[in-house]
């Protein structure tokens, strides 16, 4: 494997690797540290307080409505979280303010952002997030119960939560990559074509897609992990929130400092080819990192820790 491709995988994932190493060090310290130390007692107290609060709220308010919380509750939270985050970016896209944000723009919109286009995007977002997502959660509920997933028992320990999230991330990457590749085949591209109407994507267009694509490429990869590793309901909501925020950043059109790099997915929208995953290793394994990896955009594909836009530090020339 070429060195530059290994470097691309490392640039894509090094923040996650550092986070895992930090979590491992913290877990090791918690295991071998004096259990009577102030820090350990404080963390234990916080965890027990969260468990008590969760048990109190669940038993007193939601225990008899388990079905609605796992279905309608999850759907409502996804819709609220998506709307809050994307509307912040939409306000910036429509008003052009704050002006300094424009320096971080990856590519200009190919057409002016019209009122009709925003309303059409809103209609599709509501259809997918409120209607399709709720309908797909109904047959999924007995599967959750059968597998013991999205349970409401004791919260997982710190180490268990980290391992479950890592498992969810790897499962999501595999499911997302292969379902995305499938949608780019001639037979299935008709279900994916709507999403690529945004050659220069914005945050508000993150779930602008057909219902078939939303179920196949959005909902299924996200929920596969929590179902198979049997995540707690709260951890599942955290996982969904994290992944949805990542997807919004991928589509926002701005390479912001200290945020996940969206150069790869933005290039995918620009060319409708290459870079079908997010963690790079499957793209490199199957050779779908090219032509992205052969362009200057791949050199910008890293988390910038500088306020200077990467377009200015790594120019087109």
Tab-separated table of N, CA and C in Angstrom, residues 125-274:
chain	number	residue	atom	x	y	z
A	125	UNK	N	-36.797	16.930	4.261
A	125	UNK	CA	-36.280	16.682	5.608
A	125	UNK	C	-37.376	16.213	6.553
A	126	UNK	N	-38.516	16.893	6.519
A	126	UNK	CA	-39.635	16.526	7.392
A	126	UNK	C	-40.153	15.138	7.036
A	127	UNK	N	-40.252	14.854	5.732
A	127	UNK	CA	-40.715	13.542	5.289
A	127	UNK	C	-39.812	12.437	5.822
A	128	UNK	N	-38.507	12.616	5.676
A	128	UNK	CA	-37.570	11.566	6.078
A	128	UNK	C	-37.422	11.446	7.589
A	129	UNK	N	-37.266	12.586	8.258
A	129	UNK	CA	-36.969	12.551	9.689
A	129	UNK	C	-38.196	12.318	10.557
A	130	UNK	N	-39.341	12.828	10.140
A	130	UNK	CA	-40.541	12.715	10.966
A	130	UNK	C	-41.419	11.535	10.564
A	131	UNK	N	-41.583	11.313	9.271
A	131	UNK	CA	-42.532	10.290	8.811
A	131	UNK	C	-41.825	8.952	8.583
A	132	UNK	N	-40.843	8.936	7.660
A	132	UNK	CA	-40.168	7.682	7.312
A	132	UNK	C	-39.476	7.079	8.522
A	133	UNK	N	-38.798	7.924	9.286
A	133	UNK	CA	-38.041	7.416	10.433
A	133	UNK	C	-38.964	6.808	11.491
A	134	UNK	N	-40.104	7.449	11.735
A	134	UNK	CA	-41.051	6.899	12.711
A	134	UNK	C	-41.648	5.592	12.216
A	135	UNK	N	-42.006	5.548	10.924
A	135	UNK	CA	-42.605	4.334	10.375
A	135	UNK	C	-41.633	3.159	10.428
A	136	UNK	N	-40.349	3.415	10.177
A	136	UNK	CA	-39.380	2.315	10.198
A	136	UNK	C	-39.092	1.869	11.623
A	137	UNK	N	-39.322	2.746	12.608
A	137	UNK	CA	-39.079	2.378	14.006
A	137	UNK	C	-40.144	1.418	14.538
A	138	UNK	N	-41.327	1.403	13.918
A	138	UNK	CA	-42.411	0.539	14.397
A	138	UNK	C	-42.072	-0.945	14.252
A	139	UNK	N	-41.692	-1.422	13.052
A	139	UNK	CA	-41.294	-2.836	12.959
A	139	UNK	C	-39.953	-3.118	13.632
A	140	UNK	N	-39.151	-2.058	13.853
A	140	UNK	CA	-37.845	-2.259	14.499
A	140	UNK	C	-37.988	-2.490	16.006
A	141	UNK	N	-39.100	-2.033	16.588
A	141	UNK	CA	-39.263	-2.132	18.043
A	141	UNK	C	-39.195	-3.580	18.543
A	142	UNK	N	-39.937	-4.529	17.957
A	142	UNK	CA	-39.818	-5.908	18.454
A	142	UNK	C	-38.410	-6.482	18.288
A	143	UNK	N	-37.670	-6.009	17.289
A	143	UNK	CA	-36.277	-6.453	17.130
A	143	UNK	C	-35.439	-5.935	18.294
A	144	UNK	N	-35.666	-4.667	18.672
A	144	UNK	CA	-34.967	-4.095	19.832
A	144	UNK	C	-35.232	-4.927	21.078
A	145	UNK	N	-36.488	-5.250	21.316
A	145	UNK	CA	-36.868	-6.007	22.503
A	145	UNK	C	-36.250	-7.404	22.473
A	146	UNK	N	-36.280	-8.041	21.316
A	146	UNK	CA	-35.739	-9.393	21.172
A	146	UNK	C	-34.235	-9.428	21.439
A	147	UNK	N	-33.510	-8.421	20.944
A	147	UNK	CA	-32.055	-8.377	21.105
A	147	UNK	C	-31.623	-7.772	22.436
A	148	UNK	N	-32.572	-7.161	23.156
A	148	UNK	CA	-32.220	-6.490	24.404
A	148	UNK	C	-31.526	-5.169	24.172
A	149	UNK	N	-31.750	-4.576	22.995
A	149	UNK	CA	-31.110	-3.311	22.638
A	149	UNK	C	-31.962	-2.136	23.088
A	150	UNK	N	-31.313	-0.957	23.183
A	150	UNK	CA	-31.961	0.262	23.643
A	150	UNK	C	-32.672	0.019	24.973
A	151	UNK	N	-31.990	-0.740	25.847
A	151	UNK	CA	-32.578	-1.091	27.130
A	151	UNK	C	-32.482	0.081	28.103
A	152	UNK	N	-33.169	-0.020	29.208
A	152	UNK	CA	-33.228	1.082	30.186
A	152	UNK	C	-32.739	0.633	31.555
A	153	UNK	N	-31.864	-0.382	31.571
A	153	UNK	CA	-31.318	-0.868	32.829
A	153	UNK	C	-30.192	0.026	33.318
A	154	UNK	N	-29.261	-0.525	34.124
A	154	UNK	CA	-28.134	0.270	34.638
A	154	UNK	C	-27.290	0.845	33.505
A	155	UNK	N	-26.782	2.035	33.709
A	155	UNK	CA	-25.916	2.643	32.704
A	155	UNK	C	-24.612	1.864	32.585
A	156	UNK	N	-24.028	1.793	31.405
A	156	UNK	CA	-22.752	1.081	31.257
A	156	UNK	C	-21.630	1.844	31.937
A	157	UNK	N	-20.583	1.113	32.302
A	157	UNK	CA	-19.402	1.779	32.854
A	157	UNK	C	-18.706	2.570	31.755
A	158	UNK	N	-17.723	3.371	32.143
A	158	UNK	CA	-16.994	4.180	31.162
A	158	UNK	C	-16.338	3.296	30.113
A	159	UNK	N	-15.673	2.228	30.557
A	159	UNK	CA	-15.005	1.329	29.617
A	159	UNK	C	-15.972	0.631	28.695
A	160	UNK	N	-17.100	0.172	29.233
A	160	UNK	CA	-18.113	-0.498	28.415
A	160	UNK	C	-18.684	0.453	27.370
A	161	UNK	N	-18.949	1.690	27.777
A	161	UNK	CA	-19.510	2.670	26.846
A	161	UNK	C	-18.545	2.949	25.696
A	162	UNK	N	-17.258	3.077	25.998
A	162	UNK	CA	-16.260	3.345	24.958
A	162	UNK	C	-16.189	2.176	23.981
A	163	UNK	N	-16.147	0.941	24.499
A	163	UNK	CA	-16.075	-0.233	23.631
A	163	UNK	C	-17.327	-0.353	22.760
A	164	UNK	N	-18.485	-0.064	23.330
A	164	UNK	CA	-19.716	-0.134	22.557
A	164	UNK	C	-19.738	0.919	21.454
A	165	UNK	N	-19.250	2.115	21.759
A	165	UNK	CA	-19.218	3.175	20.752
A	165	UNK	C	-18.233	2.847	19.630
A	166	UNK	N	-17.104	2.246	19.969
A	166	UNK	CA	-16.148	1.821	18.938
A	166	UNK	C	-16.779	0.765	18.038
A	167	UNK	N	-17.480	-0.205	18.641
A	167	UNK	CA	-18.173	-1.217	17.850
A	167	UNK	C	-19.222	-0.604	16.942
A	168	UNK	N	-19.986	0.358	17.478
A	168	UNK	CA	-21.004	1.050	16.664
A	168	UNK	C	-20.363	1.780	15.496
A	169	UNK	N	-19.206	2.402	15.741
A	169	UNK	CA	-18.550	3.183	14.684
A	169	UNK	C	-18.050	2.291	13.559
A	170	UNK	N	-17.467	1.162	13.901
A	170	UNK	CA	-16.954	0.254	12.869
A	170	UNK	C	-18.089	-0.381	12.078
A	171	UNK	N	-19.160	-0.778	12.767
A	171	UNK	CA	-20.309	-1.355	12.077
A	171	UNK	C	-20.969	-0.323	11.168
A	172	UNK	N	-21.070	0.910	11.656
A	172	UNK	CA	-21.684	1.967	10.854
A	172	UNK	C	-20.853	2.249	9.607
A	173	UNK	N	-19.539	2.272	9.746
A	173	UNK	CA	-18.677	2.562	8.600
A	173	UNK	C	-18.833	1.493	7.517
A	174	UNK	N	-18.856	0.219	7.930
A	174	UNK	CA	-19.007	-0.869	6.952
A	174	UNK	C	-20.368	-0.805	6.268
A	175	UNK	N	-21.432	-0.651	7.063
A	175	UNK	CA	-22.782	-0.613	6.489
A	175	UNK	C	-22.967	0.611	5.601
A	176	UNK	N	-22.429	1.748	6.032
A	176	UNK	CA	-22.565	2.980	5.262
A	176	UNK	C	-21.794	2.895	3.948
A	177	UNK	N	-20.571	2.377	4.003
A	177	UNK	CA	-19.742	2.309	2.797
A	177	UNK	C	-20.388	1.422	1.731
A	178	UNK	N	-20.778	0.209	2.129
A	178	UNK	CA	-21.290	-0.734	1.131
A	178	UNK	C	-22.693	-0.352	0.641
A	179	UNK	N	-23.515	0.208	1.500
A	179	UNK	CA	-24.827	0.671	1.035
A	179	UNK	C	-24.670	1.877	0.113
A	180	UNK	N	-23.680	2.731	0.402
A	180	UNK	CA	-23.416	3.888	-0.459
A	180	UNK	C	-22.899	3.437	-1.823
A	181	UNK	N	-21.995	2.462	-1.816
A	181	UNK	CA	-21.514	1.908	-3.090
A	181	UNK	C	-22.668	1.319	-3.887
A	182	UNK	N	-23.584	0.630	-3.189
A	182	UNK	CA	-24.737	0.021	-3.852
A	182	UNK	C	-25.601	1.090	-4.516
A	183	UNK	N	-25.777	2.215	-3.825
A	183	UNK	CA	-26.613	3.289	-4.368
A	183	UNK	C	-25.978	3.970	-5.576
A	184	UNK	N	-24.701	3.755	-5.784
A	184	UNK	CA	-24.030	4.341	-6.955
A	184	UNK	C	-23.963	3.368	-8.137
A	185	UNK	N	-24.562	2.192	-7.987
A	185	UNK	CA	-24.656	1.286	-9.130
A	185	UNK	C	-25.801	1.735	-10.027
A	186	UNK	N	-25.747	1.413	-11.312
A	186	UNK	CA	-26.785	1.890	-12.250
A	186	UNK	C	-28.206	1.522	-11.823
A	187	UNK	N	-28.395	0.348	-11.249
A	187	UNK	CA	-29.746	-0.084	-10.895
A	187	UNK	C	-30.318	0.717	-9.728
A	188	UNK	N	-29.475	1.135	-8.785
A	188	UNK	CA	-29.961	1.785	-7.572
A	188	UNK	C	-29.727	3.293	-7.537
A	189	UNK	N	-29.005	3.830	-8.529
A	189	UNK	CA	-28.687	5.259	-8.468
A	189	UNK	C	-29.933	6.142	-8.527
A	190	UNK	N	-31.025	5.623	-9.068
A	190	UNK	CA	-32.260	6.408	-9.123
A	190	UNK	C	-32.748	6.782	-7.724
A	191	UNK	N	-32.395	5.972	-6.716
A	191	UNK	CA	-32.778	6.279	-5.345
A	191	UNK	C	-31.816	7.278	-4.695
A	192	UNK	N	-30.645	7.453	-5.306
A	192	UNK	CA	-29.594	8.297	-4.727
A	192	UNK	C	-29.444	9.628	-5.465
A	193	UNK	N	-30.045	9.700	-6.635
A	193	UNK	CA	-29.853	10.852	-7.514
A	193	UNK	C	-30.271	12.160	-6.850
A	194	UNK	N	-31.370	12.124	-6.082
A	194	UNK	CA	-31.865	13.348	-5.444
A	194	UNK	C	-30.810	13.954	-4.520
A	195	UNK	N	-30.110	13.119	-3.783
A	195	UNK	CA	-29.111	13.630	-2.837
A	195	UNK	C	-27.994	14.374	-3.559
A	196	UNK	N	-27.669	13.942	-4.777
A	196	UNK	CA	-26.585	14.570	-5.536
A	196	UNK	C	-27.057	15.772	-6.353
A	197	UNK	N	-28.287	16.182	-6.175
A	197	UNK	CA	-28.721	17.453	-6.758
A	197	UNK	C	-27.934	18.604	-6.139
A	198	UNK	N	-27.443	18.386	-4.942
A	198	UNK	CA	-26.601	19.389	-4.275
A	198	UNK	C	-25.143	19.062	-4.571
A	199	UNK	N	-24.623	19.579	-5.675
A	199	UNK	CA	-23.218	19.372	-6.014
A	199	UNK	C	-22.308	20.096	-5.050
A	200	UNK	N	-22.795	21.205	-4.499
A	200	UNK	CA	-22.101	21.922	-3.430
A	200	UNK	C	-23.039	21.877	-2.222
A	201	UNK	N	-22.922	20.856	-1.380
A	201	UNK	CA	-23.918	20.635	-0.332
A	201	UNK	C	-23.885	21.702	0.758
A	202	UNK	N	-25.006	21.822	1.442
A	202	UNK	CA	-25.116	22.663	2.641
A	202	UNK	C	-25.642	21.781	3.766
A	203	UNK	N	-25.520	22.252	4.985
A	203	UNK	CA	-25.925	21.451	6.144
A	203	UNK	C	-27.382	21.033	6.056
A	204	UNK	N	-28.222	21.938	5.563
A	204	UNK	CA	-29.663	21.688	5.511
A	204	UNK	C	-30.016	20.578	4.523
A	205	UNK	N	-29.073	20.210	3.653
A	205	UNK	CA	-29.328	19.164	2.651
A	205	UNK	C	-28.801	17.797	3.085
A	206	UNK	N	-28.434	17.653	4.346
A	206	UNK	CA	-27.819	16.411	4.813
A	206	UNK	C	-28.704	15.198	4.561
A	207	UNK	N	-29.998	15.298	4.860
A	207	UNK	CA	-30.906	14.159	4.637
A	207	UNK	C	-31.853	14.436	3.476
A	208	UNK	N	-31.415	15.290	2.551
A	208	UNK	CA	-32.185	15.529	1.333
A	208	UNK	C	-31.953	14.335	0.411
A	209	UNK	N	-32.842	13.364	0.477
A	209	UNK	CA	-32.677	12.133	-0.283
A	209	UNK	C	-34.023	11.431	-0.382
A	210	UNK	N	-34.079	10.386	-1.171
A	210	UNK	CA	-35.308	9.605	-1.295
A	210	UNK	C	-35.538	8.798	-0.019
A	211	UNK	N	-36.790	8.431	0.284
A	211	UNK	CA	-37.051	7.588	1.453
A	211	UNK	C	-36.290	6.265	1.433
A	212	UNK	N	-36.128	5.681	0.237
A	212	UNK	CA	-35.382	4.418	0.129
A	212	UNK	C	-33.949	4.616	0.585
A	213	UNK	N	-33.316	5.689	0.117
A	213	UNK	CA	-31.937	5.961	0.542
A	213	UNK	C	-31.873	6.251	2.032
A	214	UNK	N	-32.850	6.985	2.542
A	214	UNK	CA	-32.826	7.335	3.966
A	214	UNK	C	-32.835	6.079	4.835
A	215	UNK	N	-33.649	5.100	4.452
A	215	UNK	CA	-33.707	3.856	5.227
A	215	UNK	C	-32.430	3.043	5.026
A	216	UNK	N	-31.980	2.926	3.779
A	216	UNK	CA	-30.857	2.053	3.443
A	216	UNK	C	-29.512	2.620	3.874
A	217	UNK	N	-29.303	3.915	3.665
A	217	UNK	CA	-27.980	4.498	3.843
A	217	UNK	C	-27.856	5.405	5.061
A	218	UNK	N	-28.982	5.823	5.637
A	218	UNK	CA	-28.938	6.690	6.810
A	218	UNK	C	-29.346	5.953	8.080
A	219	UNK	N	-30.584	5.453	8.116
A	219	UNK	CA	-31.111	4.849	9.341
A	219	UNK	C	-30.437	3.519	9.662
A	220	UNK	N	-30.359	2.627	8.677
A	220	UNK	CA	-29.842	1.278	8.935
A	220	UNK	C	-28.403	1.266	9.447
A	221	UNK	N	-27.441	1.954	8.803
A	221	UNK	CA	-26.074	1.943	9.337
A	221	UNK	C	-25.968	2.537	10.744
A	222	UNK	N	-26.756	3.576	11.014
A	222	UNK	CA	-26.686	4.223	12.327
A	222	UNK	C	-27.209	3.300	13.420
A	223	UNK	N	-28.301	2.581	13.157
A	223	UNK	CA	-28.943	1.769	14.175
A	223	UNK	C	-28.387	0.354	14.260
A	224	UNK	N	-27.597	-0.052	13.285
A	224	UNK	CA	-27.052	-1.411	13.289
A	224	UNK	C	-26.188	-1.663	14.525
A	225	UNK	N	-25.325	-0.726	14.852
A	225	UNK	CA	-24.438	-0.875	16.007
A	225	UNK	C	-25.182	-0.999	17.324
A	226	UNK	N	-26.039	-0.013	17.675
A	226	UNK	CA	-26.781	-0.122	18.937
A	226	UNK	C	-27.605	-1.403	19.063
A	227	UNK	N	-28.115	-1.915	17.937
A	227	UNK	CA	-28.900	-3.151	17.989
A	227	UNK	C	-28.006	-4.359	18.270
A	228	UNK	N	-26.861	-4.440	17.586
A	228	UNK	CA	-26.014	-5.627	17.709
A	228	UNK	C	-25.187	-5.640	18.990
A	229	UNK	N	-24.749	-4.463	19.453
A	229	UNK	CA	-23.960	-4.445	20.702
A	229	UNK	C	-24.839	-4.157	21.911
A	230	UNK	N	-26.139	-4.007	21.680
A	230	UNK	CA	-27.147	-3.865	22.742
A	230	UNK	C	-26.858	-2.682	23.666
A	231	UNK	N	-26.880	-1.507	23.054
A	231	UNK	CA	-26.599	-0.270	23.788
A	231	UNK	C	-27.767	0.126	24.681
A	232	UNK	N	-27.437	0.825	25.742
A	232	UNK	CA	-28.439	1.468	26.587
A	232	UNK	C	-29.134	2.558	25.776
A	233	UNK	N	-30.384	2.857	26.124
A	233	UNK	CA	-31.148	3.858	25.376
A	233	UNK	C	-30.450	5.219	25.383
A	234	UNK	N	-29.917	5.644	26.540
A	234	UNK	CA	-29.239	6.945	26.614
A	234	UNK	C	-27.977	6.958	25.764
A	235	UNK	N	-27.214	5.857	25.786
A	235	UNK	CA	-25.999	5.781	24.968
A	235	UNK	C	-26.359	5.786	23.488
A	236	UNK	N	-27.472	5.162	23.145
A	236	UNK	CA	-27.939	5.164	21.754
A	236	UNK	C	-28.292	6.574	21.315
A	237	UNK	N	-28.978	7.315	22.170
A	237	UNK	CA	-29.307	8.703	21.826
A	237	UNK	C	-28.034	9.550	21.674
A	238	UNK	N	-27.047	9.315	22.532
A	238	UNK	CA	-25.765	10.023	22.402
A	238	UNK	C	-25.095	9.659	21.081
A	239	UNK	N	-25.083	8.375	20.743
A	239	UNK	CA	-24.475	7.898	19.505
A	239	UNK	C	-25.140	8.524	18.281
A	240	UNK	N	-26.473	8.527	18.263
A	240	UNK	CA	-27.205	9.112	17.142
A	240	UNK	C	-26.894	10.600	17.018
A	241	UNK	N	-26.854	11.297	18.147
A	241	UNK	CA	-26.576	12.743	18.142
A	241	UNK	C	-25.183	13.019	17.590
A	242	UNK	N	-24.208	12.230	18.038
A	242	UNK	CA	-22.829	12.395	17.565
A	242	UNK	C	-22.718	12.158	16.067
A	243	UNK	N	-23.322	11.052	15.610
A	243	UNK	CA	-23.186	10.698	14.198
A	243	UNK	C	-23.957	11.666	13.303
A	244	UNK	N	-25.103	12.123	13.772
A	244	UNK	CA	-25.885	13.087	12.992
A	244	UNK	C	-25.134	14.410	12.892
A	245	UNK	N	-24.492	14.819	13.985
A	245	UNK	CA	-23.695	16.047	13.949
A	245	UNK	C	-22.531	15.901	12.969
A	246	UNK	N	-21.891	14.734	12.966
A	246	UNK	CA	-20.796	14.476	12.033
A	246	UNK	C	-21.274	14.544	10.586
A	247	UNK	N	-22.445	13.967	10.324
A	247	UNK	CA	-22.999	13.998	8.963
A	247	UNK	C	-23.324	15.422	8.533
A	248	UNK	N	-23.824	16.231	9.457
A	248	UNK	CA	-24.129	17.633	9.147
A	248	UNK	C	-22.851	18.395	8.811
A	249	UNK	N	-21.805	18.159	9.596
A	249	UNK	CA	-20.518	18.807	9.323
A	249	UNK	C	-19.984	18.362	7.961
A	250	UNK	N	-20.166	17.091	7.617
A	250	UNK	CA	-19.726	16.588	6.312
A	250	UNK	C	-20.392	17.327	5.167
A	251	UNK	N	-21.624	17.768	5.361
A	251	UNK	CA	-22.392	18.405	4.290
A	251	UNK	C	-22.438	19.924	4.399
A	252	UNK	N	-21.887	20.501	5.446
A	252	UNK	CA	-22.091	21.943	5.684
A	252	UNK	C	-21.409	22.820	4.641
A	253	UNK	N	-20.341	22.292	4.001
A	253	UNK	CA	-19.656	23.079	2.967
A	253	UNK	C	-18.554	23.982	3.493
A	254	UNK	N	-18.304	23.922	4.817
A	254	UNK	CA	-17.240	24.726	5.425
A	254	UNK	C	-16.230	23.795	6.088
A	255	UNK	N	-14.945	23.993	5.776
A	255	UNK	CA	-13.906	23.245	6.479
A	255	UNK	C	-13.492	24.074	7.688
A	256	UNK	N	-14.183	23.838	8.785
A	256	UNK	CA	-14.002	24.665	9.976
A	256	UNK	C	-12.843	24.161	10.822
A	257	UNK	N	-12.113	25.075	11.468
A	257	UNK	CA	-11.031	24.634	12.356
A	257	UNK	C	-11.578	23.873	13.552
A	258	UNK	N	-10.822	22.839	13.964
A	258	UNK	CA	-11.128	22.001	15.128
A	258	UNK	C	-12.330	21.084	14.905
A	259	UNK	N	-12.873	21.054	13.697
A	259	UNK	CA	-13.973	20.164	13.393
A	259	UNK	C	-13.508	19.079	12.416
A	260	UNK	N	-14.286	18.000	12.356
A	260	UNK	CA	-14.017	16.895	11.436
A	260	UNK	C	-13.911	17.419	10.004
A	261	UNK	N	-12.914	16.941	9.266
A	261	UNK	CA	-12.719	17.394	7.891
A	261	UNK	C	-13.785	16.814	6.967
A	262	UNK	N	-14.370	17.675	6.143
A	262	UNK	CA	-15.390	17.231	5.183
A	262	UNK	C	-14.909	17.352	3.743
A	263	UNK	N	-13.599	17.460	3.548
A	263	UNK	CA	-13.060	17.590	2.198
A	263	UNK	C	-13.412	16.373	1.332
A	264	UNK	N	-13.346	15.175	1.920
A	264	UNK	CA	-13.615	13.966	1.149
A	264	UNK	C	-15.046	13.886	0.669
A	265	UNK	N	-16.008	14.110	1.575
A	265	UNK	CA	-17.406	13.990	1.176
A	265	UNK	C	-17.823	15.154	0.278
A	266	UNK	N	-17.251	16.323	0.499
A	266	UNK	CA	-17.552	17.438	-0.388
A	266	UNK	C	-17.063	17.139	-1.805
A	267	UNK	N	-15.882	16.510	-1.912
A	267	UNK	CA	-15.367	16.114	-3.222
A	267	UNK	C	-16.288	15.081	-3.851
A	268	UNK	N	-16.826	14.176	-3.044
A	268	UNK	CA	-17.755	13.165	-3.558
A	268	UNK	C	-18.994	13.827	-4.168
A	269	UNK	N	-19.518	14.856	-3.515
A	269	UNK	CA	-20.676	15.558	-4.066
A	269	UNK	C	-20.293	16.325	-5.342
A	270	UNK	N	-19.098	16.841	-5.368
A	270	UNK	CA	-18.658	17.612	-6.519
A	270	UNK	C	-18.523	16.754	-7.771
A	271	UNK	N	-18.056	15.506	-7.595
A	271	UNK	CA	-17.728	14.656	-8.744
A	271	UNK	C	-18.641	13.440	-8.885
A	272	UNK	N	-19.443	13.137	-7.846
A	272	UNK	CA	-20.293	11.929	-7.816
A	272	UNK	C	-19.465	10.667	-7.988
A	273	UNK	N	-18.242	10.709	-7.503
A	273	UNK	CA	-17.383	9.523	-7.583
A	273	UNK	C	-16.402	9.546	-6.427
A	274	UNK	N	-15.901	8.377	-6.056
A	274	UNK	CA	-14.887	8.152	-5.026
A	274	UNK	C	-15.333	8.639	-3.647
